[in-house]
Short mmCIF file of C-alpha atoms and ligand atoms in Angstrom, two decimals:
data_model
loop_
_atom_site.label_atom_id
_atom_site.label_comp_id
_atom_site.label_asym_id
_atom_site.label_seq_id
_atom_site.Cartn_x
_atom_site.Cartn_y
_atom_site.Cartn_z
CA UNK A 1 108.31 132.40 148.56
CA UNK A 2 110.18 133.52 151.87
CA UNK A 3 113.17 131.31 151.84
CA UNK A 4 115.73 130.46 149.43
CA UNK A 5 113.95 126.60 149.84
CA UNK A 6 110.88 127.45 149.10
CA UNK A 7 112.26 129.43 145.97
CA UNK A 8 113.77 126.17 145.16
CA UNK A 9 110.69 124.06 144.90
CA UNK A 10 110.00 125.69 141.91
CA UNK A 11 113.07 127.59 140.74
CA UNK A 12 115.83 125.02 141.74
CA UNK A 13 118.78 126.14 139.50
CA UNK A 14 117.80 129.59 140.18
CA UNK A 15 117.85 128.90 144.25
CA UNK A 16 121.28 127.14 143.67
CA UNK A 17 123.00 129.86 141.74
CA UNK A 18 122.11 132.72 143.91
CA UNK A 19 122.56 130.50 147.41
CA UNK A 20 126.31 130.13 146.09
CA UNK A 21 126.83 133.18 145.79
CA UNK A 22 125.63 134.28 148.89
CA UNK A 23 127.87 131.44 150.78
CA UNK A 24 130.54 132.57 149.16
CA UNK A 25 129.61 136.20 149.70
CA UNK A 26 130.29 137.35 146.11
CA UNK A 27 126.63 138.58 144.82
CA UNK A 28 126.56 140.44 142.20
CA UNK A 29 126.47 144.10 141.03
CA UNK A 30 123.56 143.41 138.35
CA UNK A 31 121.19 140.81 138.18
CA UNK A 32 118.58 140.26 135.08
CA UNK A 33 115.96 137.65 136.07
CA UNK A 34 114.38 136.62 132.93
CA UNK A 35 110.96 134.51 132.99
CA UNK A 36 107.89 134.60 132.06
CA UNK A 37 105.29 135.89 134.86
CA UNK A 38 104.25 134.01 137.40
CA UNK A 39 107.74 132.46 137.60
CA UNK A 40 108.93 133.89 140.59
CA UNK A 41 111.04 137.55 139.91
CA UNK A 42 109.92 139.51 142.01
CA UNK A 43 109.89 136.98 145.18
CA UNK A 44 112.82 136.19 143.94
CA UNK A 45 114.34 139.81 143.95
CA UNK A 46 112.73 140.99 147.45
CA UNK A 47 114.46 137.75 148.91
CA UNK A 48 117.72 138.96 147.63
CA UNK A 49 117.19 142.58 148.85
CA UNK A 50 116.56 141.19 152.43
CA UNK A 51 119.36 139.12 152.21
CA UNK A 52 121.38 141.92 151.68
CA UNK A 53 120.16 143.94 154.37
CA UNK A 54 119.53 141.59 156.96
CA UNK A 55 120.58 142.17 160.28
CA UNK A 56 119.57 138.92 161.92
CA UNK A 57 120.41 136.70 159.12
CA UNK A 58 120.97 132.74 159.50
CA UNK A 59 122.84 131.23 156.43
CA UNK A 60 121.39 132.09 153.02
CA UNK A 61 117.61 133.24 154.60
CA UNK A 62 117.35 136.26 155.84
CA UNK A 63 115.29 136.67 158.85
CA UNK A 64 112.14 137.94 158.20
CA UNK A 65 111.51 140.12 161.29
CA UNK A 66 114.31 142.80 161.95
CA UNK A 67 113.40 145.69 160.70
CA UNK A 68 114.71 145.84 157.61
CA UNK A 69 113.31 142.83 156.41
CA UNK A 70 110.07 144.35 157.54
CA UNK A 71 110.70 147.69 155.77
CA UNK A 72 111.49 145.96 152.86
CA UNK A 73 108.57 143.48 152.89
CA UNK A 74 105.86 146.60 153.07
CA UNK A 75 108.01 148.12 150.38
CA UNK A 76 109.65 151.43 152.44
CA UNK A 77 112.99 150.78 152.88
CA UNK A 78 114.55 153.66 152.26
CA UNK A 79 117.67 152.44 150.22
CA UNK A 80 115.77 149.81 148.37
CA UNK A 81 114.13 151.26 145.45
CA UNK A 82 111.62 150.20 143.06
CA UNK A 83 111.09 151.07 139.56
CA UNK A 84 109.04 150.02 137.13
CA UNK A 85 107.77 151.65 133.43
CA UNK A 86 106.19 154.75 133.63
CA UNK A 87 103.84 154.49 130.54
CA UNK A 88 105.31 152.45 127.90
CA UNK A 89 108.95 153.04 129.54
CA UNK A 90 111.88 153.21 132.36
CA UNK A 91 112.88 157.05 131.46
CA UNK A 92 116.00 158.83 132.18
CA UNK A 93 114.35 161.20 134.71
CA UNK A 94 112.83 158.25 136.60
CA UNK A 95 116.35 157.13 137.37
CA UNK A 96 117.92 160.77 137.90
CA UNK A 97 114.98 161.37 140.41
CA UNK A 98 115.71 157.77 142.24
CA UNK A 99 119.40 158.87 142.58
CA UNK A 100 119.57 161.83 144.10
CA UNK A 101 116.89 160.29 146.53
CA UNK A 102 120.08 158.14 147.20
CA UNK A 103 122.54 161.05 147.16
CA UNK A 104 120.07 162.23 150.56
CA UNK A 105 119.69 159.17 152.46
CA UNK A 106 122.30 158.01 154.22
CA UNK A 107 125.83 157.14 153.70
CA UNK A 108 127.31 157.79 150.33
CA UNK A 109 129.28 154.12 151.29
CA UNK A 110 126.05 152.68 152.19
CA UNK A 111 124.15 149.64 150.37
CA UNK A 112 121.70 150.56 147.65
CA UNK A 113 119.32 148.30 145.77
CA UNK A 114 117.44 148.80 142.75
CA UNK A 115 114.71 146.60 142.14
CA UNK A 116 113.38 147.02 138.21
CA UNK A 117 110.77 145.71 136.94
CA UNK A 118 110.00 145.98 132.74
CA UNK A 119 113.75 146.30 132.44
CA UNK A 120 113.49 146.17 129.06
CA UNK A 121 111.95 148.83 128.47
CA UNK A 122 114.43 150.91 129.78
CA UNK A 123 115.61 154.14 127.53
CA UNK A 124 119.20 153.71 126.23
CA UNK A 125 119.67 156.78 127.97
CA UNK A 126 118.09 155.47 131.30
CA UNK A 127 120.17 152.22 130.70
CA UNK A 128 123.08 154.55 130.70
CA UNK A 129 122.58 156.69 133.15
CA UNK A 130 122.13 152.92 135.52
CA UNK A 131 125.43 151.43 133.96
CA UNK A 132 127.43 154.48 134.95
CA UNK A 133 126.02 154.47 138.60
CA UNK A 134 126.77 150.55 138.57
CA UNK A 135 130.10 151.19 137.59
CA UNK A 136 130.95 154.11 140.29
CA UNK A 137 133.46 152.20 142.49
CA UNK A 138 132.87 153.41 145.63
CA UNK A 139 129.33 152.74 145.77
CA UNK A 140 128.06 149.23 146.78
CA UNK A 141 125.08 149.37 144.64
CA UNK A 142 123.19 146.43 143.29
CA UNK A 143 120.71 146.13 140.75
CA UNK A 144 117.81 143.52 140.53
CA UNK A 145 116.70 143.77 136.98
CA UNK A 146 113.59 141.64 135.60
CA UNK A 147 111.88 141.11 132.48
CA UNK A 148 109.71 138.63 129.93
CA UNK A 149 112.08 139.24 127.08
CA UNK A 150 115.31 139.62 128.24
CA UNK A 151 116.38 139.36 123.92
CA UNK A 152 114.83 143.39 124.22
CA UNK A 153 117.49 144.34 126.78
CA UNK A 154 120.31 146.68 125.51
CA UNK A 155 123.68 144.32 124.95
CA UNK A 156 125.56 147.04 127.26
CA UNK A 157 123.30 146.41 130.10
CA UNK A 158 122.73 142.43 129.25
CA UNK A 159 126.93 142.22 128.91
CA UNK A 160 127.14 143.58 132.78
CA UNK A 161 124.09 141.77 134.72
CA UNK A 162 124.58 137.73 135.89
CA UNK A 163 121.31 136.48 134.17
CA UNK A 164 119.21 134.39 135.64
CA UNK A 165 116.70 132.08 133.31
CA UNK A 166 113.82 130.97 135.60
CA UNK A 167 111.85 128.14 134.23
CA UNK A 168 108.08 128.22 133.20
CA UNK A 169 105.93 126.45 135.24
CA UNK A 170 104.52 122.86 134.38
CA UNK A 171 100.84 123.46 133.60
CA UNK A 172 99.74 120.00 134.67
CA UNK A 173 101.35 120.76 137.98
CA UNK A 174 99.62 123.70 138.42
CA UNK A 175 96.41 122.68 137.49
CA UNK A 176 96.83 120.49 140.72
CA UNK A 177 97.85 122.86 142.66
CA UNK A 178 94.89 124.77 142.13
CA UNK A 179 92.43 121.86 142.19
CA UNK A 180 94.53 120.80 145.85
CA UNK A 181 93.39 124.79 146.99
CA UNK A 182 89.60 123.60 146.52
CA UNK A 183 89.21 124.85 142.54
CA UNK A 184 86.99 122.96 140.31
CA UNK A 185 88.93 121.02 137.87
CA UNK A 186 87.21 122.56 134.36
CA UNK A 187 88.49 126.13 136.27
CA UNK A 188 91.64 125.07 137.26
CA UNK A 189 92.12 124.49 133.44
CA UNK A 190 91.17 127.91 132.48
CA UNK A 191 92.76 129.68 135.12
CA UNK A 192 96.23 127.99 134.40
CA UNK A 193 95.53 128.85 130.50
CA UNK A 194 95.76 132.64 131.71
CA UNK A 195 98.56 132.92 134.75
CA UNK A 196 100.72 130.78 136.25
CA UNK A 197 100.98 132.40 139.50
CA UNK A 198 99.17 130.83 142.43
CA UNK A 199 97.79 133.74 143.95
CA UNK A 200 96.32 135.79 140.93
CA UNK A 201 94.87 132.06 139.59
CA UNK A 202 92.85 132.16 142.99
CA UNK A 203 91.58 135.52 142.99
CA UNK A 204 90.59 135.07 139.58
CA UNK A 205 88.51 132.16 140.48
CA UNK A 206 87.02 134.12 143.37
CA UNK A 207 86.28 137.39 141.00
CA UNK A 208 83.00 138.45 140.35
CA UNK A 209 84.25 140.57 137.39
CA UNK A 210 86.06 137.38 135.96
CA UNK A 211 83.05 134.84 136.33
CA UNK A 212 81.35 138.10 134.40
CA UNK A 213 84.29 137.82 132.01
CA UNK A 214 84.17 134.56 130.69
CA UNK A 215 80.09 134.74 130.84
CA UNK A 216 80.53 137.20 127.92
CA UNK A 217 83.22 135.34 126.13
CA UNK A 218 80.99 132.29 125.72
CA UNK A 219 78.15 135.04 124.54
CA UNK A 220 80.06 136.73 121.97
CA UNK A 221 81.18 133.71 120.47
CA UNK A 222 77.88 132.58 120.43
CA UNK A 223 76.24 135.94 118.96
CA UNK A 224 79.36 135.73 116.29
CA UNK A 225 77.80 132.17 115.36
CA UNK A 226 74.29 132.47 114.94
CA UNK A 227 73.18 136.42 115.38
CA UNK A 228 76.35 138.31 113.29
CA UNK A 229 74.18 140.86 112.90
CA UNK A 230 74.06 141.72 116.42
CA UNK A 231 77.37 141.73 117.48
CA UNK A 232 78.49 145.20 117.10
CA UNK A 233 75.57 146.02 119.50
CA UNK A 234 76.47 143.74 121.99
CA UNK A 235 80.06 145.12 121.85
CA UNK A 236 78.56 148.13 122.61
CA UNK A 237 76.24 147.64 124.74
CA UNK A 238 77.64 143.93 126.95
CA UNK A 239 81.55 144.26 126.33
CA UNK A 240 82.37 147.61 126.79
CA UNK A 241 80.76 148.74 129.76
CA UNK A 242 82.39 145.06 131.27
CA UNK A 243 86.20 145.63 129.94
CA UNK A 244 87.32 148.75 131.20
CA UNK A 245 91.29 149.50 131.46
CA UNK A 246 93.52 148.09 129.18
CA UNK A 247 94.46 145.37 131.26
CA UNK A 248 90.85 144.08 131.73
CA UNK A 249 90.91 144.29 127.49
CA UNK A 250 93.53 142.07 127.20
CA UNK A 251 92.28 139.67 129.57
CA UNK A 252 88.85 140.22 127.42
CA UNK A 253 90.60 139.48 124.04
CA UNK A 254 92.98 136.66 125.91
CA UNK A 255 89.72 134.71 127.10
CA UNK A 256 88.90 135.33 123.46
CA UNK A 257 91.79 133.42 122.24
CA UNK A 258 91.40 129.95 124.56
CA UNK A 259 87.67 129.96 123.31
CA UNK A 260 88.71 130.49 119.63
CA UNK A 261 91.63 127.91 119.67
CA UNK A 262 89.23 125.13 121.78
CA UNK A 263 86.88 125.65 118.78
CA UNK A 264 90.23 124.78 116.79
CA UNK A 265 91.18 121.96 119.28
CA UNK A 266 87.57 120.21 118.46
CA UNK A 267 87.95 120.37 115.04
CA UNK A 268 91.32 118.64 114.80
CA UNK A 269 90.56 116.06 117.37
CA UNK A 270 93.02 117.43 119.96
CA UNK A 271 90.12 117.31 122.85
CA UNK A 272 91.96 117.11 125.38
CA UNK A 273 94.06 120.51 125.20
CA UNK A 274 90.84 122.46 125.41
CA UNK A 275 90.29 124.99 128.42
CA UNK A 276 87.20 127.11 127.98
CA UNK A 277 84.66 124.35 126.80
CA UNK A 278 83.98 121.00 127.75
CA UNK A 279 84.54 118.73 124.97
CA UNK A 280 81.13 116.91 126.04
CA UNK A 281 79.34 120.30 126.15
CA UNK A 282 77.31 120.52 122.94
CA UNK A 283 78.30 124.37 122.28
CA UNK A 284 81.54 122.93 121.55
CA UNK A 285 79.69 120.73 118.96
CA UNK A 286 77.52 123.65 117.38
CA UNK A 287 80.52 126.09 117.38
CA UNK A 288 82.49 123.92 115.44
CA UNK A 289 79.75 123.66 112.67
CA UNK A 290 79.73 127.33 112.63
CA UNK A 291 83.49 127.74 112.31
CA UNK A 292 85.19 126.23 109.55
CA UNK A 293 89.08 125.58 109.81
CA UNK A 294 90.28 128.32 108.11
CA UNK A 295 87.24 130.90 108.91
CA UNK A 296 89.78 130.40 112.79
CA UNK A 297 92.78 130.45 112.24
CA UNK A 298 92.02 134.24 110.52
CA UNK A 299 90.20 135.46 113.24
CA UNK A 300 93.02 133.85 115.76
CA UNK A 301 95.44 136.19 113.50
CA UNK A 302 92.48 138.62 114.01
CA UNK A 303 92.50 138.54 118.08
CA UNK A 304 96.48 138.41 118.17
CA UNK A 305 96.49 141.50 116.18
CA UNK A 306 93.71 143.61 118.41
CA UNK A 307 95.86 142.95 121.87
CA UNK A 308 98.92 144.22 120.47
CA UNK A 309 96.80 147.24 119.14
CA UNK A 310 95.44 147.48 123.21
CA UNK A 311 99.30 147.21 123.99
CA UNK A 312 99.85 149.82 122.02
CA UNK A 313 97.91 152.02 123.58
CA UNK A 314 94.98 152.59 120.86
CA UNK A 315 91.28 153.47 121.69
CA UNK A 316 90.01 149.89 123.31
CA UNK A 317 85.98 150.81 121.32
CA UNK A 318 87.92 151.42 118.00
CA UNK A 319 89.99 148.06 118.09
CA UNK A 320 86.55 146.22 118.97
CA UNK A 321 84.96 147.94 116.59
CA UNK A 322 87.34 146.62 113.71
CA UNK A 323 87.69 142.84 115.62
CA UNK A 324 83.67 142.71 115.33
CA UNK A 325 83.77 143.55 111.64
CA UNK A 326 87.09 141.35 110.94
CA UNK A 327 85.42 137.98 112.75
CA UNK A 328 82.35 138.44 111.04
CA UNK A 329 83.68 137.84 107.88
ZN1 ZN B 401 116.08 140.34 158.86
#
């Protein structure tokens, strides 16, 4: 999304609040976009930085070739800043380091942006250390702020930023778009059940390493159905040489999920929301003989529990370990 328009085909109130405020040349100090991702924040935020540092700009849009624009499109401009969590959080230091990067460069009057991403995860005493640099008159600083969960945001720092709620993408819509960029429909399904953004959906479909992924989804559930006995060993042996970072785990256990809840989906009737099987595929059939009612919905509960436990940071073997002996139950 390079132009306030574009941002606007799928962010329109968004587009329309921030175009305002550029027209009437009264952005803000703090900005907290809050959506879900996928939905656009960080377009949305680099837009805004090259807005503001535009040299060439016509109307709301900033060029796109001066060379700030460029500098800030390859992520090197040297008073727009980036920041995101450093392990499970924005710290203190992080933002002490960042400004006296700013105390060196240039102007002390100068325009600054900070561009945060994860803001709530900032410390309080990272949060304070931001509001008290916001607040420094003389300084014409502005920050970009962006998170899923904009409820986890400290008040003080919520109380100060213009929020901005962008809206989460219409799945049937996207399953179109996808299908329009030459993706089978039964993928486009999948794909929209695990991102809504365009570009990851697309890579996905093109990834080895996912194709892999969802190979070994249908297996374990399969192996959890008719050979129990064997599916610590394929965990061993299948899943954990595939899933390796934590990221590639939860993507693991969210695959998990969509095949768990189709399962679910066939049993009630409700077809037609399903995304890893095809209702007219017999597994779906045979899985839900396997798999009574209840026997899911604990080892849904089961699955939900084992990503947070990745979230948190806790051996990926040992929570896969404990999910094999929960489901098997
Ligand atoms: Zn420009």
């Amino acid at each position: 999304m390079k132009t306030w328009s574009e941002v606007g085909e799928i962010q329109p109130l968004a587009s329309k609040i921030i175009t305002n405020s550029i027209k009437k040349d009264r952005i803000s100090h703090a900005y907290l976009l809050h959506g879900a991702r996928g939905t656009g924040k960080e377009a949305i935020a680099v837009l805004l930085a090259k807005v503001l540092f535009c040299t060439n700009r016509s109307g709301v849009d900033p060029c796109l070739e001066c060379n700030a624009c460029r500098r800030i499109e390859s992520g090197n401009h040297p008073d727009v800043h980036f920041l995101e969590p450093d392990g499970q959080s924005i710290k203190k230091e992080q933002i002490e380091h960042l400004q006296k990067e700013f105390a060196y460069s240039g102007m002390e009057s100068s325009q600054k942006v900070y561009i945060i991403k994860g803001a709530d995860t900032l410390t309080v005493n990272a949060a304070n250390r931001i509001l008290k640099f916001l607040e420094e008159p003389s300084r014409k600083t502005t920050a970009i702020m962006m998170t899923e969960n904009s409820q986890s945001i400290i008040p003080t720092i919520r109380s100060r930023c213009q929020i901005i709620d962008l809206q989460p993408l219409n799945p049937k819509a996207f399953q179109q778009k996808l299908m329009d960029s030459g993706i089978q429909r039964q993928s486009a399904i999948l794909l929209s059940a695990m991102t809504n953004n365009l570009d990851d959906a697309i890579a996905l479909n093109g990834d080895e390493w996912f194709a892999q992924a969802r190979k070994l989804m249908i297996q374990l559930v399969e192996m959890v159905s008719k050979k129990p006995d064997e599916v610590f060993l394929f965990i061993h042996n299948q899943w954990m040489p595939h899933f390796k970072d934590r990221d590639q785990h939860e993507q693991g256990l969210d695959l998990l999920l969509l095949a768990f809840k189709d399962i679910l989906y066939f049993h009630i009737g409700k077809e037609e929301a399903m995304v890893t099987l095809d209702k007219d595929d017999e597994k779906a059939e045979s899985f839900g003989m396997v798999f009574s009612q209840e026997r899911l919905l604990r080892i849904l509960h089961t699955l939900l529990d084992a990503k947070r436990k990745i979230k948190q940071n806790v051996n990926p073997t040992l929570v896969m370990e404990q999910l094999t002996v929960q489901i098997q139950r």
